[in-house]
Tab-separated table of C-alpha atoms in Angstrom:
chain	number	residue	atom	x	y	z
A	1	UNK	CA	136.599	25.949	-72.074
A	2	UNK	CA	137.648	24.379	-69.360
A	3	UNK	CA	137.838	26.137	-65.487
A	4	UNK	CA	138.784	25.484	-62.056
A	5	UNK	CA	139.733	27.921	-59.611
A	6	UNK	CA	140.967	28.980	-56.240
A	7	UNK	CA	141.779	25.699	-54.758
A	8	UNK	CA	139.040	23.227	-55.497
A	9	UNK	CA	140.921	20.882	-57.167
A	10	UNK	CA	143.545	17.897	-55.807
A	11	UNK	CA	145.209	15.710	-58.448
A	12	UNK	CA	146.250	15.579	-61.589
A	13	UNK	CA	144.725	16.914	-64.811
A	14	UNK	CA	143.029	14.088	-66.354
A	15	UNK	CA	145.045	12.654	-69.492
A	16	UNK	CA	141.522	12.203	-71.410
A	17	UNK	CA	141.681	16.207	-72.025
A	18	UNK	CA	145.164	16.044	-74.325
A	19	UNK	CA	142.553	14.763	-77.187
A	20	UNK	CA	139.630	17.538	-76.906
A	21	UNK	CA	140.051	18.628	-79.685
A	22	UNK	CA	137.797	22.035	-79.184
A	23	UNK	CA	139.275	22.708	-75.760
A	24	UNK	CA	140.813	26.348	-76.843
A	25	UNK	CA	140.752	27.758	-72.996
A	26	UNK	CA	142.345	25.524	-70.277
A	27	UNK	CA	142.559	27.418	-66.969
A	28	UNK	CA	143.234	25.458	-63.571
A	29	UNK	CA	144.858	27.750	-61.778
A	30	UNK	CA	145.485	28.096	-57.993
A	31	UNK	CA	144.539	24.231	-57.435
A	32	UNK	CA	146.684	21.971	-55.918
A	33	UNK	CA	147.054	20.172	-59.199
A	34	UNK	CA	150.824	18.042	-59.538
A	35	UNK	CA	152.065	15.704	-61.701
A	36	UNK	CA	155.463	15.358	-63.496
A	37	UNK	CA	153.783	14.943	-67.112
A	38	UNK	CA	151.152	17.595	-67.138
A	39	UNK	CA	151.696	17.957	-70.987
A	40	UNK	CA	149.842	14.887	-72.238
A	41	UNK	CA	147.331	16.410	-70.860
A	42	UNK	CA	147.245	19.434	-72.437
A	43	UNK	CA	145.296	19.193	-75.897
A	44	UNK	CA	147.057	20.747	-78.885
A	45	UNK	CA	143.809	22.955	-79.525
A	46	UNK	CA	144.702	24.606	-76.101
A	47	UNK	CA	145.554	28.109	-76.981
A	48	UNK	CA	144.908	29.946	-73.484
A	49	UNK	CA	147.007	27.955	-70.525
A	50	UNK	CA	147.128	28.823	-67.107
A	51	UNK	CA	147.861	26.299	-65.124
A	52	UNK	CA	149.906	28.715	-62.113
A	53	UNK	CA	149.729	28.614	-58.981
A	54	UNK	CA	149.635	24.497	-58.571
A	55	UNK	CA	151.877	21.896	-57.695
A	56	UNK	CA	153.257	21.001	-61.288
A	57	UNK	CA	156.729	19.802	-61.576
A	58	UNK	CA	159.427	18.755	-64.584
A	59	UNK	CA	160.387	19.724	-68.119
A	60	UNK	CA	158.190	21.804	-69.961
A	61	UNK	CA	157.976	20.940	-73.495
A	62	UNK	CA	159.771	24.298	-75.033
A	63	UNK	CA	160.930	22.155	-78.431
A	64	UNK	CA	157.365	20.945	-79.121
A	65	UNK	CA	155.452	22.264	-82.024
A	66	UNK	CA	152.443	20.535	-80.780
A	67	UNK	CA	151.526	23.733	-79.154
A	68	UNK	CA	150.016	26.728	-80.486
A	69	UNK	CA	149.311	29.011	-77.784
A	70	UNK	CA	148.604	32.437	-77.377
A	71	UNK	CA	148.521	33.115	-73.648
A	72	UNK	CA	151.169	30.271	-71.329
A	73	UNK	CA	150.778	31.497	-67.878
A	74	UNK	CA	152.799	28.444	-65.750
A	75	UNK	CA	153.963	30.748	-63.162
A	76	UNK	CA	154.891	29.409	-59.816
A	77	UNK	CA	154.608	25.865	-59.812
A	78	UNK	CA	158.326	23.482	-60.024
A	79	UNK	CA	158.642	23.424	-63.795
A	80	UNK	CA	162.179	22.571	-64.453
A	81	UNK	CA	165.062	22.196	-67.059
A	82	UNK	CA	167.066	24.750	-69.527
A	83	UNK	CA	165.429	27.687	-71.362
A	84	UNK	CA	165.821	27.485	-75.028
A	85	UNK	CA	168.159	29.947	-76.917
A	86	UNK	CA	165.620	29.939	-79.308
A	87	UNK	CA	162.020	31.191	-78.313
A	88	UNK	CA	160.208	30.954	-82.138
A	89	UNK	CA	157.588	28.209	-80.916
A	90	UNK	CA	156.387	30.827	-78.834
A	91	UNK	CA	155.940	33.030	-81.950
A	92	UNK	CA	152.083	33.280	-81.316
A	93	UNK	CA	152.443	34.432	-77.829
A	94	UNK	CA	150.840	37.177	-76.590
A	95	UNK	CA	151.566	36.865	-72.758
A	96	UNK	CA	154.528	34.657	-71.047
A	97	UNK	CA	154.633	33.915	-67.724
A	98	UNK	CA	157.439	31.546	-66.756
A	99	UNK	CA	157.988	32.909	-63.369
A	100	UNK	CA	158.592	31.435	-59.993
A	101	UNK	CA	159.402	28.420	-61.172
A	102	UNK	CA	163.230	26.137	-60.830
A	103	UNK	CA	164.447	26.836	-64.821
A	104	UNK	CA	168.121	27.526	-65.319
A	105	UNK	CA	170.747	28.252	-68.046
A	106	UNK	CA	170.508	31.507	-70.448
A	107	UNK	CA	168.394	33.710	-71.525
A	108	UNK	CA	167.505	33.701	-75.598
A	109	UNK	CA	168.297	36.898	-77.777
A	110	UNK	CA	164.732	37.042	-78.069
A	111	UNK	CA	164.234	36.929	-74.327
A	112	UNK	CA	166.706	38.732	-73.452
A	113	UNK	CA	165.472	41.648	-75.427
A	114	UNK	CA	162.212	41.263	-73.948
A	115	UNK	CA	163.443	41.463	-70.435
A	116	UNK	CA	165.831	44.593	-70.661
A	117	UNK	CA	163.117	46.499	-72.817
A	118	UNK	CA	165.216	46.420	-76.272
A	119	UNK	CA	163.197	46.574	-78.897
A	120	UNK	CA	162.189	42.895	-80.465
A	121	UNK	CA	159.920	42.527	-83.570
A	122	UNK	CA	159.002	38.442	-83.020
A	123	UNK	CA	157.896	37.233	-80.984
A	124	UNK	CA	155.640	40.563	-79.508
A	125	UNK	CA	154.800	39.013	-76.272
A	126	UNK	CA	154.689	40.041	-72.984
A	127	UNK	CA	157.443	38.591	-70.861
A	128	UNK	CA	157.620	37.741	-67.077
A	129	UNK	CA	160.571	36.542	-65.699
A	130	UNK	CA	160.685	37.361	-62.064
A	131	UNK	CA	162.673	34.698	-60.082
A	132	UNK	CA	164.595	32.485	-62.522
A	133	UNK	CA	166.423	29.953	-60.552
A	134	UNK	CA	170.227	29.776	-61.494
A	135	UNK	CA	169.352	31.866	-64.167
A	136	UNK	CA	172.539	33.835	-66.272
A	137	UNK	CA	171.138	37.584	-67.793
């Protein structure tokens, strides 16, 4: 597990952690962490993510199954970029936090159900969406 919280850290997220391969639990949150390519830093053993509340900007890899996560808190940082139609690399997901950030375009079928509370067998996550940029419901 890796931790650091509440504003201790400047910087970026070293790259040297996208190849632990028994870092399950990556939390950094409320740093002032940036960079444009947080992602090769992310190891695909991470399961738990919260990176929110930093200074993180660009695409985030939604069409990567590199990933296997089961918790992907980015919430307000700069992520941006379209939302996939199609959600199933989230399929794991338990909680998704995606909000405050600058993503645009439409919402999935899967999200969508999610959001207005119609039922939706996979993925079962929990979905926050608060303050889509430019986003179409």
């Amino acid at each position: 597990m890796c931790a650091a919280y509440c504003g201790a850290s400047v910087g970026t997220i070293p790259t040297s952690f996208g190849v632990l391969s028994a870092l399950a639990y990556l939390y950094v949150n409320y740093n002032s962490l940036s960079g444009a390519d947080v992602w090769s830093s992310i190891s695909p053993a991470t399961t738990d993510l919260d990176i929110t509340h930093n200074l993180f900007s660009g695409p985030v890899p939604f069409n990567s199954e590199k990933y296997n996560f089961t918790n992907f808190y980015i919430r307000s940082n700069s992520f941006t970029g379209t939302l996939p139609a199609d959600m199933s690399i989230f399929s794991q997901v338990v909680i998704l936090d995606l909000s405050f950030n600058l993503f645009s375009g439409t919402l999935g079928t899967q999200l969508k159900a999610v959001s207005t509370g119609t039922s939706v067998t996979s993925p079962p996550f929990l979905l926050c969406i608060m303050l889509f940029w430019r986003l179409d419901l």
